[in-house]
Coordinates of C-alpha atoms and ligand atoms in Angstrom, one line a residue:
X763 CA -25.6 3.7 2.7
X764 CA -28.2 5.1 0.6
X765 CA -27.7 8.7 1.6
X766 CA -23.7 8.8 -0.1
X767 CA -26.2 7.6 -3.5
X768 CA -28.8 10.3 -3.0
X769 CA -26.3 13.3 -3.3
X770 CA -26.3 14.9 -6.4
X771 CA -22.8 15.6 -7.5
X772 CA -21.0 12.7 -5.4
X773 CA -17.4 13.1 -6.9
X774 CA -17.3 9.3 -7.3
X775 CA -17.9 6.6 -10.0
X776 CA -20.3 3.9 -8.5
X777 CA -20.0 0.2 -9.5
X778 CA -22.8 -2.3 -8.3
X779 CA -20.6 -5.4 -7.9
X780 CA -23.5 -7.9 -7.2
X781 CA -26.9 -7.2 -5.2
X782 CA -27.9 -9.6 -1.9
X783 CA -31.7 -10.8 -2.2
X784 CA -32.7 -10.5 1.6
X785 CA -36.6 -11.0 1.9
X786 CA -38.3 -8.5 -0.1
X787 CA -35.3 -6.3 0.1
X788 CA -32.2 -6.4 -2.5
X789 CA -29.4 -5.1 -1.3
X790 CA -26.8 -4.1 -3.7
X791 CA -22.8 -3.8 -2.9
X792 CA -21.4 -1.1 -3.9
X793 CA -17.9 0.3 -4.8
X794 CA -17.0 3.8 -5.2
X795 CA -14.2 4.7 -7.0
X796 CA -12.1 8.1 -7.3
X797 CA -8.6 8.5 -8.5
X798 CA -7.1 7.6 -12.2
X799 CA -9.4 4.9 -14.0
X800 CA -6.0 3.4 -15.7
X801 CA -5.8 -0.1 -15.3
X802 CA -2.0 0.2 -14.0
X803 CA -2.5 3.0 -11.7
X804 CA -1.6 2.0 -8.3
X805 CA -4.3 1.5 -6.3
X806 CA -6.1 0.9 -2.6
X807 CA -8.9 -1.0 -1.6
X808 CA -10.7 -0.3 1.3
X809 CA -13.6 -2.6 2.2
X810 CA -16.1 -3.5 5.3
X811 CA -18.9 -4.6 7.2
X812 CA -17.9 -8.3 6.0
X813 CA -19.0 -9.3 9.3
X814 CA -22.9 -8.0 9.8
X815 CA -22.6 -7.0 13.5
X816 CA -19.2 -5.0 13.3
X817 CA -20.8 -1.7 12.1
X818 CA -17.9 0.0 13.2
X819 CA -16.0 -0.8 10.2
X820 CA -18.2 0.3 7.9
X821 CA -18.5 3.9 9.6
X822 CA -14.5 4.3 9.5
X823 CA -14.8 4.0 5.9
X824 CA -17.7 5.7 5.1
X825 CA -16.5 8.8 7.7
X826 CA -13.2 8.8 5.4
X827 CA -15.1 8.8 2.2
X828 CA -17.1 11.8 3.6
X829 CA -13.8 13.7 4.3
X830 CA -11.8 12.7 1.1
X831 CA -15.2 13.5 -0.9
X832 CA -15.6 16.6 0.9
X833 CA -12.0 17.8 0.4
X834 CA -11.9 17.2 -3.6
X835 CA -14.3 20.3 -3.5
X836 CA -11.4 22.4 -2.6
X837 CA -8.0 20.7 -1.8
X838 CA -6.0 21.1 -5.1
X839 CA -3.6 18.9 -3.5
X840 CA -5.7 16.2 -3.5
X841 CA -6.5 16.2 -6.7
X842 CA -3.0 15.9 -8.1
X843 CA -2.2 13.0 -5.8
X844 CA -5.2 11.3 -7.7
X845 CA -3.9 11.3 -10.9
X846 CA -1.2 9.3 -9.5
X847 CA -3.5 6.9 -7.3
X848 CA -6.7 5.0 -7.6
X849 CA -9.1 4.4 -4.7
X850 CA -11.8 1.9 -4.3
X851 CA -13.9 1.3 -1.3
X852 CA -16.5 -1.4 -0.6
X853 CA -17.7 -0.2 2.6
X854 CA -20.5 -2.7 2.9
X855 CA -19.4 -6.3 2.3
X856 CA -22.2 -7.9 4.2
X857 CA -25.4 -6.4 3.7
X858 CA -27.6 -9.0 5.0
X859 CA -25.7 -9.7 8.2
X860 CA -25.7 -5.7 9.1
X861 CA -29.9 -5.6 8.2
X862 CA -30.1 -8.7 9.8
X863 CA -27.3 -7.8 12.9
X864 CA -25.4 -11.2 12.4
X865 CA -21.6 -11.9 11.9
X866 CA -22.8 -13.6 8.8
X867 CA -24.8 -13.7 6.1
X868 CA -28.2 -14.2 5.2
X869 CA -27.4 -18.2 4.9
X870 CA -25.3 -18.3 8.1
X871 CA -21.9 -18.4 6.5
X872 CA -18.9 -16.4 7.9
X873 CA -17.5 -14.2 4.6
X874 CA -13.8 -14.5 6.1
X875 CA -14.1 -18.5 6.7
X876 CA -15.8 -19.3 3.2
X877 CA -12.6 -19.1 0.7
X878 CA -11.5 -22.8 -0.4
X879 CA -8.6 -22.6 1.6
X880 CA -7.2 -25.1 4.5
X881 CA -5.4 -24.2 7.4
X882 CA -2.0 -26.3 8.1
X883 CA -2.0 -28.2 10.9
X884 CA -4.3 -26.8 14.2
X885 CA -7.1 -24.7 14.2
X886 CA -8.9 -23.0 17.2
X887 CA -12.1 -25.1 18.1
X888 CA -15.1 -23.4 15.9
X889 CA -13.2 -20.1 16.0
X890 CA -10.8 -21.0 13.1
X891 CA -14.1 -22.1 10.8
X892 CA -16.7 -25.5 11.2
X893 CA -18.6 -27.4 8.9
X894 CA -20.7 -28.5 11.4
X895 CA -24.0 -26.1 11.2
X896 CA -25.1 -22.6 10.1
X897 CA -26.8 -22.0 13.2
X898 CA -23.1 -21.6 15.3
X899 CA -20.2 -19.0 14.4
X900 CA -17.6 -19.3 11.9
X901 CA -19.7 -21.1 9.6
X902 CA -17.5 -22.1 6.3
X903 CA -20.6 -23.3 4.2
X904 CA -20.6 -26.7 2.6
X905 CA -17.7 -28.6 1.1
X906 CA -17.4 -28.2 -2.5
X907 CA -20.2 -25.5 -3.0
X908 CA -19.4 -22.6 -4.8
X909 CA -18.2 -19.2 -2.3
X910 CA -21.0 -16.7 -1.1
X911 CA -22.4 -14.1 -3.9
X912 CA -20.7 -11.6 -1.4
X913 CA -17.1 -12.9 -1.5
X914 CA -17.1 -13.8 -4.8
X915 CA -17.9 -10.3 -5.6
X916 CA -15.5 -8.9 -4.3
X917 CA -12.7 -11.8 -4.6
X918 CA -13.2 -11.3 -8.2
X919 CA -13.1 -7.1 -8.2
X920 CA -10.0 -7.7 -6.3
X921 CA -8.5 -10.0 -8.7
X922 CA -9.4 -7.8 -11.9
X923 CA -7.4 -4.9 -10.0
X924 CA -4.2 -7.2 -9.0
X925 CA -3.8 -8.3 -12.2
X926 CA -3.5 -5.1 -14.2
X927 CA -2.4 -2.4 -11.0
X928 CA 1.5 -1.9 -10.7
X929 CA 0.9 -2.2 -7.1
X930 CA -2.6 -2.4 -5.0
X931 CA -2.4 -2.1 -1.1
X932 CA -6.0 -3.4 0.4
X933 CA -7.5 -2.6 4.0
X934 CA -10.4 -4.8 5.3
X935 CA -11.8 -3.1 8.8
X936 CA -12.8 -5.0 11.5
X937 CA -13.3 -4.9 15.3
X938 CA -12.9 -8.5 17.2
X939 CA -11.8 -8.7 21.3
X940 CA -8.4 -7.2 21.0
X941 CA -6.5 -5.2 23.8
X942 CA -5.4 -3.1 21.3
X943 CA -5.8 -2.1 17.5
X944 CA -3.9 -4.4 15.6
X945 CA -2.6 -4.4 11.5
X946 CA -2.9 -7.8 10.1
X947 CA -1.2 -9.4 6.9
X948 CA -1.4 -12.7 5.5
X949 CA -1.4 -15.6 6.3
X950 CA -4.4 -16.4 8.2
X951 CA -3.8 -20.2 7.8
X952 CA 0.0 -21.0 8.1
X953 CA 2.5 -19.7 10.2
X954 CA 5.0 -19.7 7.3
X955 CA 6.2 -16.2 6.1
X956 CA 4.1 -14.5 2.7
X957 CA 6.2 -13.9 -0.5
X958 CA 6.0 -10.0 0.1
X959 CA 7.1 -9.8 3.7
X960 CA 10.2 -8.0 3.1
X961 CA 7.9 -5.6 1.2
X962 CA 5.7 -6.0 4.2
X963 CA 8.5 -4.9 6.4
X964 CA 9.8 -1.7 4.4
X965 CA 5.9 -0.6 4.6
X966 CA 5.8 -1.2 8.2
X967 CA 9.2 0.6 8.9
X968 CA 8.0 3.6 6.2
X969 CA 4.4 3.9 9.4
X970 CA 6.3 3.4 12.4
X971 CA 9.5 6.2 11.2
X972 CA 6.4 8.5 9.3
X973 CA 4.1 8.5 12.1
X974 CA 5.9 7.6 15.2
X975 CA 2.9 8.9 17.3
X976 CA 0.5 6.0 15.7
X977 CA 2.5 3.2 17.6
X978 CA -1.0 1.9 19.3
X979 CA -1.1 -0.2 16.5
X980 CA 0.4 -3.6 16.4
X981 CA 1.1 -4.8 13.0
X982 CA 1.9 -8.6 12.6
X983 CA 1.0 -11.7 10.5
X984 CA -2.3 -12.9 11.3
X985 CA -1.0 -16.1 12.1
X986 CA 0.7 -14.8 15.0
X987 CA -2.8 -14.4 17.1
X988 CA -4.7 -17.7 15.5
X989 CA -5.0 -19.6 11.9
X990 CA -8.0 -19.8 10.4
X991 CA -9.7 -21.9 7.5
X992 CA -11.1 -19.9 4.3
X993 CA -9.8 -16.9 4.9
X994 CA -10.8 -14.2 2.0
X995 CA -7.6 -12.6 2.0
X996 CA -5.2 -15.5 1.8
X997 CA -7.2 -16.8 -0.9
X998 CA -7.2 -14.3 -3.2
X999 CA -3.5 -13.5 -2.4
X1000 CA -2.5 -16.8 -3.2
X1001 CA -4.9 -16.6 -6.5
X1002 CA -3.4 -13.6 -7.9
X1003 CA 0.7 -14.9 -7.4
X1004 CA 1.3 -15.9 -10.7
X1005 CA -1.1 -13.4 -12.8
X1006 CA -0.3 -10.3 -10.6
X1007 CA 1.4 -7.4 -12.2
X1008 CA 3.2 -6.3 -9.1
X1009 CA 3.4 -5.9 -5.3
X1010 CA 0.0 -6.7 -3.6
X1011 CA 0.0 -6.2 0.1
X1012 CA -3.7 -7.4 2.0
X1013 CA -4.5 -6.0 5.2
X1014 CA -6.9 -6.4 8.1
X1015 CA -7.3 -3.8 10.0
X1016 CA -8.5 -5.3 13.9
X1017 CA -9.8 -2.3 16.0
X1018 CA -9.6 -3.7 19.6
X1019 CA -13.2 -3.7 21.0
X1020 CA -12.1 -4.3 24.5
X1021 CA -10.4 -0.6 24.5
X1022 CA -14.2 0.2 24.3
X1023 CA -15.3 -2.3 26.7
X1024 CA -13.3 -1.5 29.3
X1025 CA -14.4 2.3 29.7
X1026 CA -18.2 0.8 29.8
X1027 CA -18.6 -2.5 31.0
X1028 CA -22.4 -1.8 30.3
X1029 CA -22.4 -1.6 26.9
X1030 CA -21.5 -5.8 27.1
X1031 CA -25.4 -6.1 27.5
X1032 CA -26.0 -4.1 24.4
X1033 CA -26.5 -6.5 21.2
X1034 CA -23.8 -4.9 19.1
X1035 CA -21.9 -3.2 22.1
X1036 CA -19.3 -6.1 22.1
X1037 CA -17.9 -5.1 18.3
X1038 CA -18.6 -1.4 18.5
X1039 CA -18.2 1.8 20.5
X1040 CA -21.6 2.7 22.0
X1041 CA -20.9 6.3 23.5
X1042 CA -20.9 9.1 21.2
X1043 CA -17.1 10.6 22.0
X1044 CA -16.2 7.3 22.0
X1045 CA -17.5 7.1 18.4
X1046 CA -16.9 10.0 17.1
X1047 CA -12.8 9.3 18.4
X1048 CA -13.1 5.7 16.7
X1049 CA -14.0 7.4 13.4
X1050 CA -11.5 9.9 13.4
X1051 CA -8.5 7.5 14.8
X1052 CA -7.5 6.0 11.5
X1053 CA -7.8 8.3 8.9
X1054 CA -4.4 9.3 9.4
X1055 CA -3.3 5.6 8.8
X1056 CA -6.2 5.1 5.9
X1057 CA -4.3 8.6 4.4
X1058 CA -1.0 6.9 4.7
X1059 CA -1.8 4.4 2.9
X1060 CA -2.8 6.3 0.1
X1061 CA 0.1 8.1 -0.2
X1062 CA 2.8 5.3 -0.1
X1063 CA 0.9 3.6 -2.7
X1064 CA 0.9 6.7 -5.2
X1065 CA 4.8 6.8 -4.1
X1066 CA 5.5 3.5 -4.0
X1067 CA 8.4 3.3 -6.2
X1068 CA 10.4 5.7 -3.6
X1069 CA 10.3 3.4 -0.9
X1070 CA 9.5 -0.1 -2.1
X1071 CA 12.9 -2.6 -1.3
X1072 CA 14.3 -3.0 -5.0
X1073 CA 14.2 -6.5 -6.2
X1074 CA 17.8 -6.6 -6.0
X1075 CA 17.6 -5.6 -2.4
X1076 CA 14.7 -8.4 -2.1
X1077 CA 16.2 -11.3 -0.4
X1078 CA 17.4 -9.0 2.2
X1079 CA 14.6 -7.6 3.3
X1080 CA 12.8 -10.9 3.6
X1081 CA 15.6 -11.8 5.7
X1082 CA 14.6 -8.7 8.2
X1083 CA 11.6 -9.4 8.3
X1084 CA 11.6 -12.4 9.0
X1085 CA 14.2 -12.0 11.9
X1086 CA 11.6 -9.8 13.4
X1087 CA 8.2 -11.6 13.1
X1088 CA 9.0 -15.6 12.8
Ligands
ZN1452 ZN1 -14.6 -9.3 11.6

């Protein structure tokens, strides 16, 4: 991480959003930021590594930064798209747990079960978020105690932007046991439909008709595979509803680790092999097989306004959507 810090003319503003005291070690989360400073610019987020042992997420972000970075140099095009957008990205959520190679944190609480948010009705035994001990996965932390330093941090940079952006699209890169790579959206812990599905719906229709090549991915609620307890992004959906200044879409983005697996059952035996690609091809195509969706979402948040539903058109497009996902 340090590396992006030590070059001398990184085109990008840095923000420390809170540091992580880890032994004798402090590590510091950073955001970079690129694109129009204005508070109402539209804007996407891109965070990861809010699990420690899924490295993988944080080198898809940090491999698009390098490009993005590297193409401001000389892409004139670029640079006029970012005066219409702003860009933030939190590559490294999780310090501890990536030093440490743990799904959590230094005190042995999962960042995306620690919001103070309930599931409705059934949750999958442990794997949907447990009180019980630190020492097992999933780990919500204790009743009543304030959130992590970690999700706080960036609950609360995420909740500065909602408020004041006239529409914010946010990514969150993971890699869990899927058969495929899958796009999640809220909610993690009720089945029922989000207030911006038909918004939801016109941005899914705007990938699949854009890029009709990119159909490996499987975008649905998150819902639709399991609910979860304290999830991260549910909470601070459901935080920003009333203060929001427009559209705010969350996303998950769940790379399936089992498309890895299954070309090297060996790698299984190797600690972080289970969330991560091990072989260098297999790497190197991980890295570069979704910047083309990272660069989408870029540009249909600077253009938003030409192919979000109109509010009159609202109720409609709810209705779609929720013909084709409930
Ligand atoms: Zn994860």
């Amino acid at each position: 991480m340090d590396r992006w810090l030590e070059q001398p003319d990184l085109p990008a503003r840095i923000h420390t959003l809170t540091a992580i005291e880890c032994g004798d070690d402090c590590l510091p989360i950073y955001c970079f930021e690129i694109g129009n400073a204005k508070a109402d610019v539209p804007t996407v987020i891109f965070t990861g590594g809010v699990h420690g042992v899924e490295r993988i997420g944080t080198q898809v972000i940090l491999s698009f930064m390098h490009t993005l970075f590297n193409r401001m140099d000389w892409d004139e095009s670029l640079d006029a798209m970012l005066e219409d957008v702003r860009i933030l990205f939190v590559p490294l959520v999780n310090p501890s747990g990536m030093l440490r190679r743990t799904r959590s944190n230094l005190n042995g609480v999962d960042l995306m079960r620690n919001a103070p948010i309930d599931a409705t009705g059934k949750v999958p035994f442990l794997l949907g978020g447990q009180r019980l001990s630190r020492h097992i996965p999933w780990y919500r932390g204790r009743r009543d105690d304030p959130m992590e330093k970690e999700a706080n941090a960036v609950i609360r940079m995420v909740e500065s932007i909602v408020k004041e952006s006239s529409f914010v699209i946010s990514l969150d890169c993971h890699s869990g046991f899927g058969h495929q790579d899958q796009v999640w959206f809220p909610y993690a812990y009720t089945p029922d439909p989000f207030d911006d599905i038909g918004e939801m719906f016109a941005l899914r229709l705007l990938f699949r008709r854009t890029h009709p090549t990119f159909s490996f991915y499987l975008i649905e609620p998150q819902s639709r595979n399991y609910t979860t307890h304290g999830d991260l992004w549910d909470h601070v959906y459901k935080q920003t509803l009333n203060t929001r200044k427009g559209t705010y879409l969350p996303l998950t983005l769940e790379m399936g680790s089992w498309l890895w697996i299954k070309k090297n059952p060996l790698q299984m035996f190797n600690a972080l092999g289970v969330f991560n690609p091990v072989l260098p091809h297999r790497h190197e195509r991980v890295l570069r097989r979704h910047q083309c969706l990272m660069e989408f979402l870029i540009r249909a948040t600077a253009s938003f306004r030409n192919w979000l539903p109109h509010p009159s058109d609202r109720r409609e497009w709810m209705h779609q959507a929720i013909e084709y996902w409930y």
